[in-house]
Short mmCIF file of C-alpha atoms and ligand atoms in Angstrom, two decimals:
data_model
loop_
_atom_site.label_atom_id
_atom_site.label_comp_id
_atom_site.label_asym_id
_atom_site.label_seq_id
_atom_site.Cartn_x
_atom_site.Cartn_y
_atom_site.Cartn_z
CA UNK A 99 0.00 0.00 0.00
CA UNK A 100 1.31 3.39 -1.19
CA UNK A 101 1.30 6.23 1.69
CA UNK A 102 -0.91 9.22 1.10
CA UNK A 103 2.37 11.46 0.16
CA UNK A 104 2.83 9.11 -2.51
CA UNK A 105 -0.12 8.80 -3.96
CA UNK A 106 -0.29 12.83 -4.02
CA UNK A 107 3.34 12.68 -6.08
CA UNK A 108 2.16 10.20 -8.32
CA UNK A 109 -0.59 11.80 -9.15
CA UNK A 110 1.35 15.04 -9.99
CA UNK A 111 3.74 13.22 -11.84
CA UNK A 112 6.65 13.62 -9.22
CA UNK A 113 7.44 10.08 -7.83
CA UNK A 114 10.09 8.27 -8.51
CA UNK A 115 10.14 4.64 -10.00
CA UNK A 116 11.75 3.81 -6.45
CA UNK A 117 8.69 5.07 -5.00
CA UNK A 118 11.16 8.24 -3.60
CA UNK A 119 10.58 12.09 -4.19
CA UNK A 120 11.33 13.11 -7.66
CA UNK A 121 11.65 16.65 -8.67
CA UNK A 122 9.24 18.47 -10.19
CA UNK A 123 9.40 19.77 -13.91
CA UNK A 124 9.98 23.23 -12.74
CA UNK A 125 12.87 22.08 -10.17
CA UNK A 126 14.24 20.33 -13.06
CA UNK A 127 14.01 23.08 -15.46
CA UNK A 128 15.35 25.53 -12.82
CA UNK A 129 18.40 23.55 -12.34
CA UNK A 130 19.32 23.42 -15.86
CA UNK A 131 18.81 26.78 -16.42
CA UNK A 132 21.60 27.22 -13.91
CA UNK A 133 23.82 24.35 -14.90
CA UNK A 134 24.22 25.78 -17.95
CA UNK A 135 23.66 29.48 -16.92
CA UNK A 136 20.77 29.99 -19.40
CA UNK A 137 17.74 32.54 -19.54
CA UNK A 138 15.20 30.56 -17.58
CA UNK A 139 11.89 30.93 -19.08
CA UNK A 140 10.92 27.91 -17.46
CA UNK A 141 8.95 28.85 -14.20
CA UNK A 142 6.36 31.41 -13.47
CA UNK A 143 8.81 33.56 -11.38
CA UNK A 144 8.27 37.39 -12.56
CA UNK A 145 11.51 39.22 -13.08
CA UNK A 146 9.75 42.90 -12.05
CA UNK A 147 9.55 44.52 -8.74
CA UNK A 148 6.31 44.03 -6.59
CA UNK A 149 4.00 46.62 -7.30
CA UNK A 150 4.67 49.91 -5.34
CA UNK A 151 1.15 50.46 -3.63
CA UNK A 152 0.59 47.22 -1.86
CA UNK A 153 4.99 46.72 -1.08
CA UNK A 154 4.39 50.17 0.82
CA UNK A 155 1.23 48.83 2.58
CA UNK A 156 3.26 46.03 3.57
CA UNK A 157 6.03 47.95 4.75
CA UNK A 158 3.58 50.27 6.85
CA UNK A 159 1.65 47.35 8.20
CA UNK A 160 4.94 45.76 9.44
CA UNK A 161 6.10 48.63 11.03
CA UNK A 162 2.46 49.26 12.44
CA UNK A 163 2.07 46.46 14.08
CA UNK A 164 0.14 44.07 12.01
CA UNK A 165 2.49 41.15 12.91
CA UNK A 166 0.41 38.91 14.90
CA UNK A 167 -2.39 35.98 13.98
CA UNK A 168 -4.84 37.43 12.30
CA UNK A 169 -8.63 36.05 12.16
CA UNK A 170 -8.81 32.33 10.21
CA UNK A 171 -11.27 33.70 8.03
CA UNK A 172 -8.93 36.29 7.39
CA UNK A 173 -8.35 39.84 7.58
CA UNK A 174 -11.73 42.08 7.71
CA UNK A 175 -10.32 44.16 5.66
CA UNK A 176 -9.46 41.91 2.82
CA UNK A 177 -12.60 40.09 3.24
CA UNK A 178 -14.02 43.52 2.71
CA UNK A 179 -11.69 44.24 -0.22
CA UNK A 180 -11.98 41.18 -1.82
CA UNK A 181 -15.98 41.45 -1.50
CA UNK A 182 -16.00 45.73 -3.12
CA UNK A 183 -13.53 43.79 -5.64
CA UNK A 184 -15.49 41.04 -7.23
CA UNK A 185 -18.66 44.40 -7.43
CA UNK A 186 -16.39 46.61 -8.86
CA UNK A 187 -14.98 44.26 -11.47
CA UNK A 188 -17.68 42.04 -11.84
CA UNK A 189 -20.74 43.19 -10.58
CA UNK A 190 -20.90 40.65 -8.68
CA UNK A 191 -22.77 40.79 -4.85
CA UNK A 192 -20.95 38.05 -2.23
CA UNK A 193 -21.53 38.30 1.28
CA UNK A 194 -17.96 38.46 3.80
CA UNK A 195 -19.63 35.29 5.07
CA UNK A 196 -18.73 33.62 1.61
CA UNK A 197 -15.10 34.55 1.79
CA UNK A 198 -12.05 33.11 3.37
CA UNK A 199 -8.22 34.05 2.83
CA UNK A 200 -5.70 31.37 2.12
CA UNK A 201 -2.33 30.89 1.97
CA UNK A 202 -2.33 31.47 -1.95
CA UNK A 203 -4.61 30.01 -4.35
CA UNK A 204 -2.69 27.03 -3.74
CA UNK A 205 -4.28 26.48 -0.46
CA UNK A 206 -7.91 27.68 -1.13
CA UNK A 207 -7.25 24.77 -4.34
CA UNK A 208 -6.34 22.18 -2.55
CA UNK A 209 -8.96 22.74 0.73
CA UNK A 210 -11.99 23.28 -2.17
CA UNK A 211 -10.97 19.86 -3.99
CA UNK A 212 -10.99 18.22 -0.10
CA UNK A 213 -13.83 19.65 1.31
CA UNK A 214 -15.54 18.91 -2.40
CA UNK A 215 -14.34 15.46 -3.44
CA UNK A 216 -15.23 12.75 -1.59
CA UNK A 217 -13.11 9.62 -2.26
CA UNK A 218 -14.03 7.42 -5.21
CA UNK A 219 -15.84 10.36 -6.82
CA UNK A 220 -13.81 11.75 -10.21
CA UNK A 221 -12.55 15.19 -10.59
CA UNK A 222 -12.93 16.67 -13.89
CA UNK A 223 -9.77 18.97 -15.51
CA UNK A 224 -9.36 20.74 -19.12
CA UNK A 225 -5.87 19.18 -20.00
CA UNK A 226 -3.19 20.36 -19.93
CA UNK A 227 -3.21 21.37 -16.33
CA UNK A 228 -1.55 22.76 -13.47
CA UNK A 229 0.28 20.13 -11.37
CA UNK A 230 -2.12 21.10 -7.89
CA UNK A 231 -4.85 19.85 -9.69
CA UNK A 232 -4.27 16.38 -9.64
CA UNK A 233 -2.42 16.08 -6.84
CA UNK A 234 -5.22 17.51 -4.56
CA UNK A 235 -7.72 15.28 -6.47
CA UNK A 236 -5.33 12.41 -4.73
CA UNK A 237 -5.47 13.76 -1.43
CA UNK A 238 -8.90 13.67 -1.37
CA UNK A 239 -9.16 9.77 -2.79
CA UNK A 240 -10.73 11.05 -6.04
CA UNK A 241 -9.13 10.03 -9.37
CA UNK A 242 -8.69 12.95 -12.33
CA UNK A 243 -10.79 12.63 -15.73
CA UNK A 244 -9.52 14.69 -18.57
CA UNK A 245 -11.02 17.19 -21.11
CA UNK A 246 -8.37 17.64 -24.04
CA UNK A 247 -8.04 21.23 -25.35
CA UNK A 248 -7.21 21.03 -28.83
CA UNK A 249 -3.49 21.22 -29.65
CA UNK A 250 -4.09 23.87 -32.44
CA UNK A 251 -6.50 27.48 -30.79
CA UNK A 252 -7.05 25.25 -27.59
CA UNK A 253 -10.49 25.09 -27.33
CA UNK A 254 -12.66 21.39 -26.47
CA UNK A 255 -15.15 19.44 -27.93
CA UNK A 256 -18.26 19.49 -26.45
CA UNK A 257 -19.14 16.15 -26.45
CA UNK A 258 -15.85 15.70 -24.94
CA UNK A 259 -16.77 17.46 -21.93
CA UNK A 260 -20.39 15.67 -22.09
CA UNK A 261 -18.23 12.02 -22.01
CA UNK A 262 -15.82 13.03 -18.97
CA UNK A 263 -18.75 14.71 -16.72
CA UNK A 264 -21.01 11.81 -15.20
CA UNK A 265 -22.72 11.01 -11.76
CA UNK A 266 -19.44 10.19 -10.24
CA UNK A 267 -17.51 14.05 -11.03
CA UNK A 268 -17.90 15.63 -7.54
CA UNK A 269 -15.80 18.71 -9.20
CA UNK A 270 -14.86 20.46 -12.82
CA UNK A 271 -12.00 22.26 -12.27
CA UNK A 272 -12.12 25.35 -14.32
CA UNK A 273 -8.30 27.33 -14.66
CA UNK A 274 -9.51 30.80 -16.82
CA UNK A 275 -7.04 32.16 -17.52
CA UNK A 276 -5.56 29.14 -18.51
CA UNK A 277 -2.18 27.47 -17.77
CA UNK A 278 0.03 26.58 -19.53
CA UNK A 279 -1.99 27.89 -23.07
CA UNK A 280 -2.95 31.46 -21.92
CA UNK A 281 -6.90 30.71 -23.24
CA UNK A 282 -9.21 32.86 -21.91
CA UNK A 283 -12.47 30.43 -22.14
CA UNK A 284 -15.25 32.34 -23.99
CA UNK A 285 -18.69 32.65 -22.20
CA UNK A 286 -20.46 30.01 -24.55
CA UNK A 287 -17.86 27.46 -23.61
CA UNK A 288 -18.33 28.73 -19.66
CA UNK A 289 -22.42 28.13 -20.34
CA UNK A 290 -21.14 24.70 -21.60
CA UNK A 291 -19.67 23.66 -18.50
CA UNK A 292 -22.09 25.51 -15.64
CA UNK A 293 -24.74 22.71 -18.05
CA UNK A 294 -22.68 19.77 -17.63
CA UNK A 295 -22.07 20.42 -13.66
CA UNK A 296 -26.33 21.37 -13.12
CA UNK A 297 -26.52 18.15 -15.23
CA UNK A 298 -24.76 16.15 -13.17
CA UNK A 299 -24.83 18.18 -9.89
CA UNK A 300 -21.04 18.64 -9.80
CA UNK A 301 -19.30 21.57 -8.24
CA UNK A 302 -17.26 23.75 -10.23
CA UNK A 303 -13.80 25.07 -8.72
CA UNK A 304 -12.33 27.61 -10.40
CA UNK A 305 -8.84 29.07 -10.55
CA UNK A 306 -8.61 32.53 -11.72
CA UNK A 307 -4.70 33.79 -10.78
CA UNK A 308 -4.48 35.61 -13.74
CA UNK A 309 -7.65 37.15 -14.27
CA UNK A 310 -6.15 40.93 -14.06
CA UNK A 311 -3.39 39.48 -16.50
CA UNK A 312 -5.56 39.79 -19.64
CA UNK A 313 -4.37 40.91 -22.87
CA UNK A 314 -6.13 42.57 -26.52
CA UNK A 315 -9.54 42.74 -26.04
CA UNK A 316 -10.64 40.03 -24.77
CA UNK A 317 -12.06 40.20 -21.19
CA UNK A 318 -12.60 37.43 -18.14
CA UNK A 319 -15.82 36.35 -17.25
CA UNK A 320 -15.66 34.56 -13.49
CA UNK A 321 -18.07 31.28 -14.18
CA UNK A 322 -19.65 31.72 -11.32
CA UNK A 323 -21.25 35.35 -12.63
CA UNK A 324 -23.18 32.81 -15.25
CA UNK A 325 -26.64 32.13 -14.75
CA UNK A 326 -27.64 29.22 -12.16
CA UNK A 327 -23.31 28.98 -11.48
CA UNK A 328 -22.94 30.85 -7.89
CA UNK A 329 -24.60 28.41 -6.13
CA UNK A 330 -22.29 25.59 -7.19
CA UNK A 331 -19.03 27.40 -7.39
CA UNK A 332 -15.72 28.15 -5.53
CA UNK A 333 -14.31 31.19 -7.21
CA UNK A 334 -10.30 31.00 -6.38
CA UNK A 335 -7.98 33.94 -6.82
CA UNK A 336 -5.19 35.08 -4.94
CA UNK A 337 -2.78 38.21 -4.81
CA UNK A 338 0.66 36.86 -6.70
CA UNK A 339 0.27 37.20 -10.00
CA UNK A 340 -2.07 40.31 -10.43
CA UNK A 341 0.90 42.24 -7.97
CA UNK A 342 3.69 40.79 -8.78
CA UNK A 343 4.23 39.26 -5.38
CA UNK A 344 3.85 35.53 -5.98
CA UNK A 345 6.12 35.02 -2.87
CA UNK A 346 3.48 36.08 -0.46
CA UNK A 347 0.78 34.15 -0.87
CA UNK A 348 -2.20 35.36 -0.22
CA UNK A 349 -5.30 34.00 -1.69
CA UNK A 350 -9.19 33.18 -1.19
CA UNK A 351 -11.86 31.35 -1.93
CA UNK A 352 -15.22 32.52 -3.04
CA UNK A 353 -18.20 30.03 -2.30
CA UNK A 354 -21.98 29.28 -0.16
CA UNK A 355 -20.95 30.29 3.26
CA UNK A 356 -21.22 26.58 4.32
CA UNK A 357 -18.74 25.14 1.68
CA UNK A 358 -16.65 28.19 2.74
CA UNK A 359 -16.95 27.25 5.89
CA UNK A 360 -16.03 23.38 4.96
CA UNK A 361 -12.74 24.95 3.76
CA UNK A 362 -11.80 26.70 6.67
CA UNK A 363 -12.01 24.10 8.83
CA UNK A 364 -9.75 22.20 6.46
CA UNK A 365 -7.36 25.54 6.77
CA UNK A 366 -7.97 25.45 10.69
CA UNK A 367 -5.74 22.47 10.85
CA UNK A 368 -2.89 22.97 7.90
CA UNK A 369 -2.06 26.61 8.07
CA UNK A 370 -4.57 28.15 10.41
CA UNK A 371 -4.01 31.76 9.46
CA UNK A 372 -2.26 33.33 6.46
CA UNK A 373 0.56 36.05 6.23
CA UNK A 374 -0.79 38.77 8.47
CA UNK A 375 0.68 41.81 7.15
CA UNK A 376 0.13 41.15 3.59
CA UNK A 377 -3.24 40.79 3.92
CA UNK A 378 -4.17 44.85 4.50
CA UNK A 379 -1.66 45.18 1.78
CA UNK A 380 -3.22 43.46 -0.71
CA UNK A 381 -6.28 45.20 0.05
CA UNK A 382 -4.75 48.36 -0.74
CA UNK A 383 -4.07 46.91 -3.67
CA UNK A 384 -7.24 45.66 -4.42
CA UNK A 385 -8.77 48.89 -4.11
CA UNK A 386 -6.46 50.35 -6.36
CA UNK A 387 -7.26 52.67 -9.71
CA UNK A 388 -8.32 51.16 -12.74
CA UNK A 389 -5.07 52.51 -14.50
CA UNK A 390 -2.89 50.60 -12.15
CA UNK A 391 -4.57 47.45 -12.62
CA UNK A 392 -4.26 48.17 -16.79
CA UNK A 393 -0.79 49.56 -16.54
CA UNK A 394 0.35 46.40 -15.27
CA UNK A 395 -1.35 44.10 -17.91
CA UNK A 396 -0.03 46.63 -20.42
CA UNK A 397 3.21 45.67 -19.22
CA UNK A 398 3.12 42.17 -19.20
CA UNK A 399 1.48 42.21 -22.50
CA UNK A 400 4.81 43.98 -24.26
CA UNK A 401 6.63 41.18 -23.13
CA UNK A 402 4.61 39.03 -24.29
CA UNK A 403 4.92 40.98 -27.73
CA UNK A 404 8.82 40.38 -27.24
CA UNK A 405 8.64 36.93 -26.85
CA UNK A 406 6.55 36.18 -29.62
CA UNK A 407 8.02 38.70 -32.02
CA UNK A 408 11.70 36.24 -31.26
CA UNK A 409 10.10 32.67 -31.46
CA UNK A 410 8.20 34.35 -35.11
CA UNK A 411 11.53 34.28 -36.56
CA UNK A 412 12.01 30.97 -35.67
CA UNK A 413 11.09 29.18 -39.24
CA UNK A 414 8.46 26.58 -39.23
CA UNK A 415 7.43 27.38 -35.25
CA UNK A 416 3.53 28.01 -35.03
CA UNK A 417 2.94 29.56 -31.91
CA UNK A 418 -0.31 30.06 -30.02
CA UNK A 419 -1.08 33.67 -29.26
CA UNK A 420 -1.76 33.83 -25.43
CA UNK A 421 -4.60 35.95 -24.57
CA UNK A 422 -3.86 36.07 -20.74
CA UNK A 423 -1.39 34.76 -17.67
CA UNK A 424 2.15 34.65 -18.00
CA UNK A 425 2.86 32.00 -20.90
CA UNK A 426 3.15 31.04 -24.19
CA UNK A 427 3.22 27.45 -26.44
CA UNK A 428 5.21 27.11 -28.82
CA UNK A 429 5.04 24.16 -31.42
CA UNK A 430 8.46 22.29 -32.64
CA UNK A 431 6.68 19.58 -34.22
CA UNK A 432 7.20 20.93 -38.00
CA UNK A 433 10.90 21.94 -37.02
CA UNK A 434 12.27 19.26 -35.48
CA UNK A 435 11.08 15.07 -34.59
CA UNK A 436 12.77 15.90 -31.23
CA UNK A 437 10.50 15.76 -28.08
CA UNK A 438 9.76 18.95 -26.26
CA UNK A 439 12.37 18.04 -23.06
CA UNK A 440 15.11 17.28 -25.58
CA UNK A 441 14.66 20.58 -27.07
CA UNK A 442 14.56 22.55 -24.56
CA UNK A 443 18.25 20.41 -23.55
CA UNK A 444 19.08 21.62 -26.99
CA UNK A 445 18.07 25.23 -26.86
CA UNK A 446 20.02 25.44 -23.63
CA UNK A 447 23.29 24.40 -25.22
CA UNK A 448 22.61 26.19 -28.26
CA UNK A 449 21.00 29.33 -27.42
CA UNK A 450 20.99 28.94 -23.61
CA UNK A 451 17.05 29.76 -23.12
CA UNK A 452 15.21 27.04 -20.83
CA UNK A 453 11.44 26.66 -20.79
CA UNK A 454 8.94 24.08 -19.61
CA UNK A 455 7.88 20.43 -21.94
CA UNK A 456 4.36 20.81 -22.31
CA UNK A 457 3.75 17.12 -22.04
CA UNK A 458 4.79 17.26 -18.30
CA UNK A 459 1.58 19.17 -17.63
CA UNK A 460 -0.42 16.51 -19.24
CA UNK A 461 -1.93 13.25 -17.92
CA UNK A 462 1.07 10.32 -18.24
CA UNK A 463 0.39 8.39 -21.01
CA UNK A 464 -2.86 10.46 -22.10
CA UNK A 465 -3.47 11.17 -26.44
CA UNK A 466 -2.85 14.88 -25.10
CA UNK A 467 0.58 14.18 -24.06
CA UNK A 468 1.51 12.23 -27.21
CA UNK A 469 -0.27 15.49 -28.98
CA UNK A 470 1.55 17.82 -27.16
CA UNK A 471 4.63 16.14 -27.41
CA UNK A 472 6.98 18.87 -29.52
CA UNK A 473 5.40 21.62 -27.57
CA UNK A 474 7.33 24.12 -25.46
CA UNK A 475 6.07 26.25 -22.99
CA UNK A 476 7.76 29.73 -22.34
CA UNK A 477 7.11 32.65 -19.83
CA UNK A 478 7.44 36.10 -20.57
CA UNK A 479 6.74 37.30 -17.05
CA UNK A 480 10.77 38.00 -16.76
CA UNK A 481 12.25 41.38 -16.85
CA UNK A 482 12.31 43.77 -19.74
CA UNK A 483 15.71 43.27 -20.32
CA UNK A 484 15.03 39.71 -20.02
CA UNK A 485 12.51 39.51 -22.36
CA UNK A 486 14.49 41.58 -24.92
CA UNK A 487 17.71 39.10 -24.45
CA UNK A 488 15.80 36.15 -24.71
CA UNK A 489 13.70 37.17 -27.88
CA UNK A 490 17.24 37.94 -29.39
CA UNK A 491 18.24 34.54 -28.64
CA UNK A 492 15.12 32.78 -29.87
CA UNK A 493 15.31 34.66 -33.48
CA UNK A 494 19.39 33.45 -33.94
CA UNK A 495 17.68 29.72 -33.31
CA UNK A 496 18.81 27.75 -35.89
CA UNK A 497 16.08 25.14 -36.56
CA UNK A 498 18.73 22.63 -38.24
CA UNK A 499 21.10 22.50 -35.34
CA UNK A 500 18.53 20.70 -32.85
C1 PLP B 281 -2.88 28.26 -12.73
C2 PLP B 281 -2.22 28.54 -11.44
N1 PLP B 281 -2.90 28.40 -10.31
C3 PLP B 281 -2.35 28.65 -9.11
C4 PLP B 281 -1.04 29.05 -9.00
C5 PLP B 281 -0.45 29.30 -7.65
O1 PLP B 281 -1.04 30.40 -7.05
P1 PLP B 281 -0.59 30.88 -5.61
O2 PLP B 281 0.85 31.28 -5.69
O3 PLP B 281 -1.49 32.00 -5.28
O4 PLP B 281 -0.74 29.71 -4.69
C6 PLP B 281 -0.28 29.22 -10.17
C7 PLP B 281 1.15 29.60 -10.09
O5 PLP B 281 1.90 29.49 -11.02
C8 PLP B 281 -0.88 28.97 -11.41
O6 PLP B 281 -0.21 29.12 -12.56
#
């Protein structure tokens, strides 16, 4: 019998043959970025100072005083911001009752899926995915079915979803903005999948880090602002990505005050509080103007525009154009027969840019990983001068040499 810490690795793709800790895709990456002392596009780490607003409000609420346990539920004040936020943004009405802070979205992910999930039941994920997914599915005793997003534009059959959803999904997990592909689901897919969980009275968990990190026009839509979807939905956000502070994670969790309470008695008992003075720092920067929040995108959107201008000069690439979050997929299938890890070895030697194998954020073994399997995923949340380097590096790529 496998221990529960094992069956969590597995499950994420992280255990060893030996049945030992392996390192995870991003560890992996990190260290060869290092090795060989490349550009490391590889992991979500943003290369740009914190934002000023809320790095002063943490400042002041350090030196104020604010250093103590705050409440479990969290902060008032958050609760408070986050509540004026999802209005402001969204028109949307929750009660403080509905709301509780976590330590990142990470948390509020993995205490949704437990308090959500009983064992046996199936957990239902757009593939690829983000690793947490599946590895809180196996914490709770639920197994992961998949929904493949189509290799080319990313979007998903509908009778695909129709096949995975059934009496047994206790969740859909629904990551808009999407990693690793940067789709931004449009509504009519969104009214697809509020359907399939009133169908089969599945909850729907959503994860919705980069929802301030959306680029062109396009615009997020929370799922649970659809008709008949509040009632059945944990809405998850958290502070990293939309301040550039992914280090302090704070996050929350959005849901019917009883399921919110369900998840914080779950946080009661694994982190009891979160990160005291960040929290009346990221309400500061909650409540911040409407040009901060776009001057930021507008940022992270030219570097976007760098990457992809470099990898366009790469003959023979196709490359999806993200319309949120922090990434970008790039296709080697037409360039080279290589897979997407060997590569990314290559590109380090050659160009020294590292980035991410696509097929590591698939199922093992699934048609999407086999699909997937030249595909390369790169950030562009690094510095300017980053992003300028490393789109200089991508265009001298020569194709042949891989
Ligand atoms: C899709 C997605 N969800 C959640 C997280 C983690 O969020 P947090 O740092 O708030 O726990 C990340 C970080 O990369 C992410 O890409």
């Amino acid at each position: 019998m496998s221990a529960l810490w094992q069956d969590i690795a597995r499950a994420a793709g992280v255990l060893g043959e030996d049945g030992r800790p392996g390192a995870t895709i991003f560890a992996e990456m990190t260290a060869l970025a290092q090795r060989t002392g490349a550009i490391n596009l590889g992991q979500g780490a943003p290369g740009t100072p914190a934002d000023p607003l809320v790095a002063q409000a943490a400042i002041e609420a350090i030196q104020g005083g604010v250093n103590q346990y705050p409440p479990v539920q969290g902060n008032p004040v958050l609760l408070e911001a986050v509540q004026v936020h999802q209005q402001r943004f969204y028109g949307r009405q929750v009660a403080t009752e509905e709301i509780v802070v976590t330590t990142g979205a990470t948390e509020a992910l993995f205490s949704a899926i437990l308090a959500l999930a009983p064992a046996g039941s199936e957990v239902v994920v757009f593939e690829p995915y983000y690793d947490s997914y599946a590895a809180a599915a196996a914490a709770a005793g639920a197994s992961v079915r998949t929904v493949p997003l189509d290799p080319v534009g990313f979007g998903f059959d509908p009778a695909a979803l129709e096949a995975a959803v059934s009496e047994r999904t206790s969740v859909i997990v629904v990551n808009d903005p999407h990693n690793p592909t940067g789709k931004v689901f449009r509504r009519e897919e969104l009214e697809l999948i509020v359907a399939a969980a009133q169908a089969h009275d599945a909850w729907i968990v959503t994860d919705e880090v980069y929802e301030h990190l959306v680029f062109d026009d396009l615009a997020h839509v929370p799922v649970a602002t659809l008709p008949g979807a509040a009632e059945r939905t944990v809405t998850i956000s958290s502070a990293g990505k939309t301040f550039n502070v992914t280090g302090w994670k704070v996050g929350w969790a959005i849901a019917p005050a009883e399921v919110r309470a369900a998840i914080q008695s779950i946080k009661q008992y694994t982190t009891f509080v979160s990160a005291g003075p960040f929290q009346p720092a990221v309400a500061a920067g909650l409540a911040g103007d409407d040009a901060s929040y776009a001057a930021r995108a507008e940022s992270l959107q030219h570097r976007r525009d760098l990457l992809l201008a470099g990898l366009a000069r790469i003959p023979g690439l196709r490359t999806g154009v993200p319309g949120a979050g922090y990434f970008a997929i790039a296709d080697f299938s037409e360039v080279t027969d290589l897979d997407a890890r060997s590569i990314i070895a290559r590109m380090a030697e050659l160009i020294g840019i590292v980035a991410v194998p696509v097929p590591a954020l698939c199922a093992p073994g699934s048609v999407v990983q086999e699909q997937l399997r030249g595909h390369v995923r790169f950030s562009f949340c690094q510095s300017h001068a980053d992003m300028a380097e490393a789109a200089e590096r991508l265009a001298g790529l020569d194709p042949s040499r891989l």
